Short mmCIF file of C-alpha atoms in Angstrom, two decimals:
data_model
loop_
_atom_site.label_atom_id
_atom_site.label_comp_id
_atom_site.label_asym_id
_atom_site.label_seq_id
_atom_site.Cartn_x
_atom_site.Cartn_y
_atom_site.Cartn_z
CA UNK A 1 -86.68 -23.77 -27.21
CA UNK A 2 -83.05 -25.29 -27.73
CA UNK A 3 -79.91 -23.39 -29.52
CA UNK A 4 -79.63 -25.86 -31.67
CA UNK A 5 -81.87 -27.32 -32.73
CA UNK A 6 -82.30 -26.59 -37.12
CA UNK A 7 -84.61 -24.42 -38.81
CA UNK A 8 -86.56 -25.66 -40.74
CA UNK A 9 -87.86 -28.23 -38.34
CA UNK A 10 -91.58 -26.23 -38.50
CA UNK A 11 -92.48 -23.57 -35.09
CA UNK A 12 -94.87 -25.76 -33.76
CA UNK A 13 -92.42 -28.22 -33.43
CA UNK A 14 -89.64 -25.94 -31.89
CA UNK A 15 -92.65 -24.04 -30.27
CA UNK A 16 -95.03 -26.35 -29.32
CA UNK A 17 -93.43 -27.61 -26.03
CA UNK A 18 -91.35 -29.66 -27.44
CA UNK A 19 -93.91 -30.46 -29.89
CA UNK A 20 -95.09 -34.59 -31.17
CA UNK A 21 -91.57 -34.83 -29.14
CA UNK A 22 -92.67 -35.56 -25.60
CA UNK A 23 -96.28 -36.94 -25.57
CA UNK A 24 -97.81 -37.61 -22.26
CA UNK A 25 -99.25 -41.16 -21.85
CA UNK A 26 -102.59 -41.73 -22.46
CA UNK A 27 -104.31 -43.32 -19.34
CA UNK A 28 -107.21 -44.76 -21.20
CA UNK A 29 -107.78 -46.44 -24.45
CA UNK A 30 -109.37 -48.96 -26.29
CA UNK A 31 -107.96 -50.89 -29.42
CA UNK A 32 -109.82 -48.42 -31.72
CA UNK A 33 -106.96 -45.57 -31.09
CA UNK A 34 -104.76 -47.14 -32.51
CA UNK A 35 -105.64 -45.39 -35.84
CA UNK A 36 -106.59 -42.18 -34.65
CA UNK A 37 -103.78 -42.17 -33.77
CA UNK A 38 -101.97 -43.27 -37.44
CA UNK A 39 -104.39 -41.11 -38.98
CA UNK A 40 -102.39 -38.40 -36.51
CA UNK A 41 -98.88 -39.56 -37.62
CA UNK A 42 -99.47 -39.63 -41.53
CA UNK A 43 -101.35 -35.78 -41.02
CA UNK A 44 -98.72 -34.67 -38.86
CA UNK A 45 -95.73 -36.54 -40.99
CA UNK A 46 -98.08 -34.51 -44.39
CA UNK A 47 -96.77 -31.66 -42.47
CA UNK A 48 -93.02 -32.01 -42.53
CA UNK A 49 -92.64 -31.84 -45.74
CA UNK A 50 -88.69 -32.78 -46.88
CA UNK A 51 -87.84 -32.18 -42.96
CA UNK A 52 -86.05 -35.53 -41.93
CA UNK A 53 -86.30 -34.39 -38.03
CA UNK A 54 -90.13 -33.29 -38.15
CA UNK A 55 -90.46 -37.22 -39.48
CA UNK A 56 -88.61 -38.04 -37.05
CA UNK A 57 -90.57 -36.70 -34.23
CA UNK A 58 -93.89 -37.55 -36.19
CA UNK A 59 -92.70 -41.76 -36.28
CA UNK A 60 -91.02 -41.13 -32.09
CA UNK A 61 -94.97 -39.50 -31.23
CA UNK A 62 -96.88 -42.14 -32.39
CA UNK A 63 -94.77 -45.18 -31.02
CA UNK A 64 -94.84 -43.58 -28.03
CA UNK A 65 -98.67 -43.38 -27.82
CA UNK A 66 -99.68 -47.10 -29.03
CA UNK A 67 -98.05 -48.71 -26.64
CA UNK A 68 -99.79 -46.73 -24.66
CA UNK A 69 -103.03 -47.61 -26.61
CA UNK A 70 -101.85 -51.49 -26.24
CA UNK A 71 -100.93 -50.74 -22.21
CA UNK A 72 -104.09 -48.88 -20.36
CA UNK A 73 -106.13 -50.99 -18.74
CA UNK A 74 -110.37 -50.19 -18.07
CA UNK A 75 -111.04 -48.07 -21.38
CA UNK A 76 -113.72 -46.91 -21.26
CA UNK A 77 -115.11 -43.19 -22.94
CA UNK A 78 -115.00 -40.13 -23.97
CA UNK A 79 -110.52 -41.15 -23.45
CA UNK A 80 -110.48 -42.94 -27.54
CA UNK A 81 -112.15 -39.64 -29.22
CA UNK A 82 -115.89 -39.55 -28.32
CA UNK A 83 -116.96 -36.02 -28.63
CA UNK A 84 -117.66 -35.66 -24.98
CA UNK A 85 -115.08 -33.43 -22.66
CA UNK A 86 -113.69 -34.58 -19.05
CA UNK A 87 -114.76 -32.18 -16.64
CA UNK A 88 -111.38 -32.73 -14.63
CA UNK A 89 -110.12 -29.33 -12.35
CA UNK A 90 -106.20 -28.68 -11.81
CA UNK A 91 -104.18 -26.93 -9.10
CA UNK A 92 -101.36 -24.50 -9.15
CA UNK A 93 -98.48 -24.45 -7.19
CA UNK A 94 -97.91 -21.35 -5.49
CA UNK A 95 -95.41 -19.03 -6.87
CA UNK A 96 -92.55 -17.26 -5.77
CA UNK A 97 -91.66 -14.14 -5.35
CA UNK A 98 -88.92 -12.50 -7.38
CA UNK A 99 -88.26 -9.02 -9.18
CA UNK A 100 -87.97 -8.41 -13.16
CA UNK A 101 -86.95 -5.77 -15.56
CA UNK A 102 -88.49 -5.07 -18.42
CA UNK A 103 -86.55 -2.53 -20.77
CA UNK A 104 -88.69 -0.30 -23.77
CA UNK A 105 -87.56 1.47 -26.43
CA UNK A 106 -88.95 4.34 -28.41
CA UNK A 107 -89.19 4.56 -32.10
CA UNK A 108 -86.45 7.40 -31.68
CA UNK A 109 -84.33 6.73 -28.41
CA UNK A 110 -84.24 4.27 -25.68
CA UNK A 111 -84.59 4.00 -22.60
CA UNK A 112 -85.15 2.45 -19.78
CA UNK A 113 -88.41 1.66 -17.80
CA UNK A 114 -88.84 1.77 -13.86
CA UNK A 115 -87.55 -2.20 -12.32
CA UNK A 116 -90.95 -3.08 -10.59
CA UNK A 117 -90.78 -5.87 -7.80
CA UNK A 118 -92.78 -9.03 -8.27
CA UNK A 119 -96.39 -9.49 -6.87
CA UNK A 120 -96.47 -13.35 -7.62
CA UNK A 121 -99.55 -15.04 -7.07
CA UNK A 122 -100.76 -18.29 -5.44
CA UNK A 123 -103.09 -19.93 -6.46
CA UNK A 124 -105.79 -20.95 -5.30
CA UNK A 125 -105.85 -25.06 -4.01
CA UNK A 126 -109.02 -25.21 -5.34
CA UNK A 127 -112.04 -25.02 -8.09
CA UNK A 128 -113.68 -22.12 -6.95
CA UNK A 129 -116.43 -22.39 -10.37
CA UNK A 130 -117.14 -25.01 -12.74
CA UNK A 131 -115.59 -25.45 -15.24
CA UNK A 132 -116.80 -24.78 -19.71
CA UNK A 133 -118.86 -26.97 -21.32
CA UNK A 134 -118.06 -29.07 -24.40
CA UNK A 135 -120.46 -27.38 -27.33
CA UNK A 136 -119.04 -27.80 -30.39
CA UNK A 137 -116.54 -28.43 -32.95
CA UNK A 138 -114.93 -28.93 -36.59
CA UNK A 139 -112.02 -30.63 -37.98
CA UNK A 140 -109.30 -32.54 -39.59
CA UNK A 141 -106.71 -33.85 -40.65
CA UNK A 142 -106.19 -32.90 -44.50
CA UNK A 143 -105.59 -29.65 -46.91
CA UNK A 144 -109.97 -29.12 -47.06
CA UNK A 145 -111.66 -26.51 -45.92
CA UNK A 146 -111.91 -26.47 -43.26
CA UNK A 147 -109.39 -29.80 -42.92
CA UNK A 148 -105.84 -28.55 -40.83
CA UNK A 149 -102.78 -29.85 -40.43
CA UNK A 150 -100.90 -29.04 -36.89
CA UNK A 151 -102.92 -25.66 -35.89
CA UNK A 152 -102.23 -23.33 -34.00
CA UNK A 153 -103.10 -19.77 -33.54
CA UNK A 154 -106.86 -18.27 -33.44
CA UNK A 155 -109.25 -14.79 -33.17
CA UNK A 156 -112.56 -14.38 -33.02
CA UNK A 157 -113.32 -10.87 -35.21
CA UNK A 158 -116.33 -8.66 -33.65
CA UNK A 159 -119.26 -9.97 -35.76
CA UNK A 160 -117.81 -13.42 -33.93
CA UNK A 161 -116.45 -14.86 -36.68
CA UNK A 162 -112.93 -16.81 -36.83
CA UNK A 163 -110.21 -16.62 -37.51
CA UNK A 164 -107.64 -20.57 -37.88
CA UNK A 165 -103.83 -20.41 -38.43
CA UNK A 166 -103.68 -23.63 -40.75
CA UNK A 167 -99.83 -23.50 -40.05
CA UNK A 168 -99.22 -27.01 -41.67
CA UNK A 169 -100.60 -25.54 -44.41
CA UNK A 170 -99.44 -22.27 -44.57
CA UNK A 171 -102.91 -20.62 -44.76
CA UNK A 172 -105.22 -19.08 -42.53
CA UNK A 173 -109.21 -20.41 -42.33
CA UNK A 174 -112.11 -17.96 -41.77
CA UNK A 175 -115.09 -19.66 -40.20
CA UNK A 176 -118.16 -18.49 -38.21
CA UNK A 177 -119.23 -19.26 -34.54
CA UNK A 178 -120.61 -22.94 -35.66
CA UNK A 179 -118.09 -23.90 -37.40
CA UNK A 180 -119.47 -22.86 -41.29
CA UNK A 181 -116.25 -22.98 -43.71
CA UNK A 182 -116.50 -18.94 -44.95
CA UNK A 183 -112.68 -18.52 -46.65
CA UNK A 184 -109.49 -19.57 -47.03
CA UNK A 185 -106.13 -17.66 -48.09
CA UNK A 186 -102.42 -18.44 -48.31
CA UNK A 187 -99.92 -20.55 -49.64
CA UNK A 188 -95.95 -22.05 -48.81
CA UNK A 189 -94.22 -18.56 -49.62
CA UNK A 190 -92.73 -15.87 -48.69
CA UNK A 191 -94.97 -12.60 -50.79
CA UNK A 192 -97.69 -10.78 -50.36
CA UNK A 193 -99.68 -12.77 -48.42
CA UNK A 194 -97.75 -16.05 -48.63
CA UNK A 195 -96.69 -17.99 -44.82
CA UNK A 196 -94.29 -20.16 -43.87
CA UNK A 197 -95.37 -21.98 -41.22
CA UNK A 198 -98.00 -19.08 -39.33
CA UNK A 199 -98.46 -19.17 -35.76
CA UNK A 200 -100.80 -17.42 -34.86
CA UNK A 201 -103.32 -14.92 -35.79
CA UNK A 202 -105.14 -11.64 -33.93
CA UNK A 203 -108.14 -8.87 -34.68
CA UNK A 204 -108.84 -5.51 -34.63
CA UNK A 205 -111.79 -3.39 -33.89
CA UNK A 206 -111.69 -2.89 -38.05
CA UNK A 207 -111.32 -6.01 -38.93
CA UNK A 208 -107.77 -6.45 -39.85
CA UNK A 209 -106.57 -9.15 -39.80
CA UNK A 210 -102.91 -9.76 -37.74
CA UNK A 211 -100.99 -12.78 -39.01
CA UNK A 212 -97.73 -13.59 -37.26
CA UNK A 213 -96.18 -15.53 -40.39
CA UNK A 214 -93.65 -17.38 -37.96
CA UNK A 215 -90.72 -19.12 -40.46
CA UNK A 216 -90.69 -15.39 -42.60
CA UNK A 217 -89.70 -13.69 -39.57
CA UNK A 218 -92.34 -10.78 -40.04
CA UNK A 219 -96.73 -9.70 -39.46
CA UNK A 220 -98.90 -9.31 -42.28
CA UNK A 221 -102.00 -7.58 -42.38
CA UNK A 222 -104.86 -8.26 -44.21
CA UNK A 223 -108.97 -7.08 -44.71
CA UNK A 224 -111.59 -9.72 -42.83
CA UNK A 225 -111.71 -11.45 -46.24
CA UNK A 226 -107.75 -11.47 -46.44
CA UNK A 227 -107.07 -9.26 -48.89
CA UNK A 228 -103.27 -7.93 -48.10
CA UNK A 229 -102.24 -4.88 -46.89
CA UNK A 230 -98.99 -4.49 -45.82
CA UNK A 231 -96.04 -7.05 -44.08
CA UNK A 232 -92.75 -5.50 -41.55
CA UNK A 233 -89.81 -7.64 -40.13
CA UNK A 234 -87.08 -9.44 -41.15
CA UNK A 235 -85.19 -11.95 -39.02
CA UNK A 236 -82.24 -10.55 -36.60
CA UNK A 237 -82.54 -9.07 -34.00
CA UNK A 238 -83.12 -5.37 -34.55
CA UNK A 239 -86.17 -3.21 -33.60
CA UNK A 240 -88.69 -3.48 -36.24
CA UNK A 241 -86.56 -7.55 -36.33
CA UNK A 242 -87.44 -11.01 -35.68
CA UNK A 243 -86.50 -14.70 -35.19
CA UNK A 244 -89.25 -16.23 -34.87
CA UNK A 245 -92.21 -13.72 -34.51
CA UNK A 246 -94.60 -15.91 -32.78
CA UNK A 247 -98.07 -14.27 -31.18
CA UNK A 248 -99.55 -11.35 -31.55
CA UNK A 249 -102.29 -9.17 -29.67
CA UNK A 250 -103.23 -5.67 -30.09
CA UNK A 251 -105.38 -3.25 -28.21
CA UNK A 252 -107.81 -0.77 -28.32
CA UNK A 253 -105.84 1.61 -29.36
CA UNK A 254 -105.50 -0.43 -32.52
CA UNK A 255 -101.81 -0.60 -31.23
CA UNK A 256 -99.63 -4.15 -32.21
CA UNK A 257 -97.68 -6.70 -29.63
CA UNK A 258 -95.99 -9.84 -30.94
CA UNK A 259 -94.37 -11.85 -29.45
CA UNK A 260 -90.59 -12.30 -30.57
CA UNK A 261 -88.46 -16.34 -30.22
CA UNK A 262 -84.97 -16.47 -30.80
CA UNK A 263 -82.67 -19.20 -30.83
CA UNK A 264 -80.10 -17.63 -28.92
CA UNK A 265 -80.01 -18.79 -25.45
CA UNK A 266 -83.37 -16.80 -25.20
CA UNK A 267 -81.13 -13.86 -25.28
CA UNK A 268 -83.36 -11.85 -27.59
CA UNK A 269 -86.42 -12.75 -26.39
CA UNK A 270 -88.89 -10.57 -25.86
CA UNK A 271 -92.38 -8.40 -27.37
CA UNK A 272 -92.21 -5.66 -29.10
CA UNK A 273 -94.94 -2.87 -30.02
CA UNK A 274 -96.41 -1.12 -33.53
CA UNK A 275 -98.33 0.50 -34.90
CA UNK A 276 -101.16 0.14 -36.85
CA UNK A 277 -98.98 0.30 -40.02
CA UNK A 278 -96.06 -1.68 -37.98
CA UNK A 279 -93.88 1.38 -37.02
CA UNK A 280 -91.95 0.34 -34.41
CA UNK A 281 -93.43 1.33 -30.85
CA UNK A 282 -91.20 0.28 -27.96
CA UNK A 283 -89.75 -3.31 -26.64
CA UNK A 284 -88.90 -5.25 -23.39
CA UNK A 285 -88.19 -8.37 -21.89
CA UNK A 286 -84.92 -9.21 -23.55
CA UNK A 287 -81.73 -10.50 -21.69
CA UNK A 288 -83.12 -13.64 -20.41
CA UNK A 289 -86.87 -12.87 -19.33
CA UNK A 290 -88.16 -14.30 -21.41
CA UNK A 291 -88.07 -18.54 -22.84
CA UNK A 292 -90.04 -19.02 -25.78
CA UNK A 293 -92.45 -16.69 -25.47
CA UNK A 294 -94.78 -18.02 -28.20
CA UNK A 295 -98.62 -16.08 -27.29
CA UNK A 296 -99.66 -12.10 -25.66
CA UNK A 297 -102.82 -11.48 -25.35
CA UNK A 298 -104.35 -8.19 -23.84
CA UNK A 299 -107.10 -7.65 -21.96
CA UNK A 300 -109.91 -3.98 -21.49
CA UNK A 301 -107.41 -2.45 -19.78
CA UNK A 302 -104.67 -2.36 -21.71
CA UNK A 303 -103.33 -5.12 -20.04
CA UNK A 304 -100.29 -7.05 -21.77
CA UNK A 305 -100.21 -10.80 -20.96
CA UNK A 306 -97.30 -13.20 -22.16
CA UNK A 307 -96.76 -16.37 -22.53
CA UNK A 308 -93.26 -17.45 -20.70
CA UNK A 309 -93.39 -20.86 -22.97
CA UNK A 310 -89.88 -22.73 -21.32
CA UNK A 311 -90.53 -20.72 -17.97
CA UNK A 312 -93.78 -22.31 -17.36
CA UNK A 313 -95.18 -19.23 -16.53
CA UNK A 314 -97.92 -15.96 -17.29
CA UNK A 315 -96.24 -12.69 -16.66
CA UNK A 316 -98.33 -9.43 -16.59
CA UNK A 317 -97.42 -5.72 -18.17
CA UNK A 318 -99.10 -2.61 -18.90
CA UNK A 319 -98.77 -0.51 -21.88
CA UNK A 320 -95.39 0.34 -22.16
CA UNK A 321 -94.15 -3.43 -20.49
CA UNK A 322 -93.30 -2.45 -17.35
CA UNK A 323 -94.03 -5.65 -15.10
CA UNK A 324 -96.90 -6.17 -12.58
CA UNK A 325 -97.20 -10.00 -12.24
CA UNK A 326 -96.72 -13.07 -12.52
CA UNK A 327 -97.74 -16.50 -11.81
CA UNK A 328 -96.56 -20.11 -12.76
CA UNK A 329 -95.86 -23.51 -11.64
CA UNK A 330 -97.77 -24.17 -14.14
CA UNK A 331 -98.73 -28.35 -15.04
CA UNK A 332 -96.98 -27.86 -18.36
CA UNK A 333 -95.61 -25.19 -21.21
CA UNK A 334 -98.10 -22.66 -21.59
CA UNK A 335 -98.86 -22.68 -25.39
CA UNK A 336 -101.84 -19.97 -25.62
CA UNK A 337 -103.25 -17.34 -22.87
CA UNK A 338 -106.49 -15.00 -23.94
CA UNK A 339 -109.03 -13.29 -21.59
CA UNK A 340 -112.41 -11.80 -22.13
CA UNK A 341 -114.43 -9.02 -21.05
CA UNK A 342 -114.57 -9.44 -17.05
CA UNK A 343 -110.59 -9.49 -17.66
CA UNK A 344 -110.49 -13.23 -16.45
CA UNK A 345 -107.43 -15.16 -18.00
CA UNK A 346 -107.37 -18.45 -19.86
CA UNK A 347 -104.64 -20.32 -20.40
CA UNK A 348 -104.14 -22.82 -22.88
CA UNK A 349 -101.17 -25.93 -21.48
CA UNK A 350 -100.01 -28.73 -24.02
CA UNK A 351 -100.37 -31.11 -21.99
CA UNK A 352 -102.35 -30.74 -18.77
CA UNK A 353 -105.67 -27.93 -20.98
CA UNK A 354 -107.38 -24.81 -20.10
CA UNK A 355 -107.28 -23.27 -17.32
CA UNK A 356 -108.96 -20.13 -15.87
CA UNK A 357 -107.54 -17.48 -13.21
CA UNK A 358 -108.55 -14.33 -12.85
CA UNK A 359 -106.21 -11.35 -13.92
CA UNK A 360 -104.20 -11.36 -10.65
CA UNK A 361 -103.58 -15.11 -11.79
CA UNK A 362 -106.12 -16.98 -9.39
CA UNK A 363 -107.29 -19.71 -10.17
CA UNK A 364 -110.85 -19.90 -10.37
CA UNK A 365 -111.58 -23.15 -12.89
CA UNK A 366 -109.79 -26.10 -15.48
CA UNK A 367 -110.85 -28.73 -17.49
CA UNK A 368 -109.41 -31.04 -21.12
CA UNK A 369 -110.60 -31.66 -23.74
CA UNK A 370 -111.22 -35.48 -23.96
CA UNK A 371 -108.22 -37.89 -25.87
CA UNK A 372 -105.08 -36.38 -27.40
CA UNK A 373 -106.33 -32.69 -25.81
CA UNK A 374 -103.24 -30.86 -27.39
CA UNK A 375 -104.27 -26.88 -26.92
CA UNK A 376 -102.37 -23.95 -28.35
CA UNK A 377 -104.70 -21.62 -29.63
CA UNK A 378 -106.99 -19.97 -27.40
CA UNK A 379 -109.67 -17.65 -28.01
CA UNK A 380 -112.78 -15.94 -26.12
CA UNK A 381 -115.70 -13.84 -27.90
CA UNK A 382 -118.40 -11.50 -26.87
CA UNK A 383 -120.44 -13.81 -25.08
CA UNK A 384 -118.10 -15.84 -23.27
CA UNK A 385 -117.57 -18.76 -25.10
CA UNK A 386 -114.02 -20.18 -25.48
CA UNK A 387 -112.72 -22.38 -28.06
CA UNK A 388 -109.47 -24.16 -28.33
CA UNK A 389 -107.03 -24.65 -31.01
CA UNK A 390 -106.51 -28.88 -30.03
CA UNK A 391 -103.11 -29.24 -31.65
CA UNK A 392 -103.02 -32.68 -31.20
CA UNK A 393 -106.39 -33.40 -33.09
CA UNK A 394 -106.13 -31.35 -36.17
CA UNK A 395 -109.56 -29.57 -35.20
CA UNK A 396 -111.10 -26.96 -32.83
CA UNK A 397 -113.23 -27.42 -29.89
CA UNK A 398 -115.65 -24.79 -28.14
CA UNK A 399 -116.70 -24.57 -24.40
CA UNK A 400 -120.16 -22.21 -23.17
CA UNK A 401 -118.88 -20.53 -19.93
CA UNK A 402 -120.04 -19.76 -16.90
#
């Protein structure tokens, strides 16, 4: 995210790889794809409100995609929207060695953690396991139940229920594992239970739901039915304050990690850690260690993974912010990150698809999700299924992984 970008532009425009202004050319397409592009552009503009910059970005994307449709040759399914996924693989490049310093600030005093040397991880040059396979999908552009406008974050609770941050509609929607709509809550505003571009969402063992309410620079906590419980945060760069509260994750100790993005040349881009009540615990990453960290995840061992979006990499830390390793040179901006029960890591790359790696960053497999697939949020369930927020198509896709 560049300094000077108008604050009125929605977070999905600022953080999702520059949003709708950088669509990749469509490799294959047929004429009726234009109808889908027009529908998506209409949904995009409806989520912009009166924001002229946002609407212009939607128009630019529509023009680019329609031109690519017209120029495409040898159009074949499923590249024009059929519910069949591709199984192409990608190969991340080898990262270079770096040294990074992380700073921890306790709730009562300021301390500096030890500096650790980056152990760069080389990705494999070939796929070592098959891609995850498509199971089902749900969603369409709109504001009705089960419809989305610019969805971003996703989380799954212990019962397999799915929570989606429907950013353009300023609400959270809840579904069961088959995509059946259960309930929704939220509206546009700054009051309790209201949102301004909710971006990230997370759950924890007690059944609570945390939402990164980015436009209001805060985190809100709810029970599983959407009843408001508490909130914390305000605009600023002090402890417990946020520029744009983007990603949110929890760990086994019910600590809450929030990735915090600032429109100030990234001098205050960081991760902040809180207890379950919102009491500030520590922070790390300011001073240029991150460039628009829009997502964060934890694993069962207490490690913390940060999607360092502007730097095209994932960084891994322990629970107090000590740097452990990283891997970079991703094919596109890392917009989401999630782990499974065995410690594997899934990274959503906005213009490339999903990559699966082990906990050290070794490449395992990759896949895409069809026409206009622009993945943002990613989450896993107890059975190892992977759920992806397909921002480009205003839907959620579910994949089964070996």
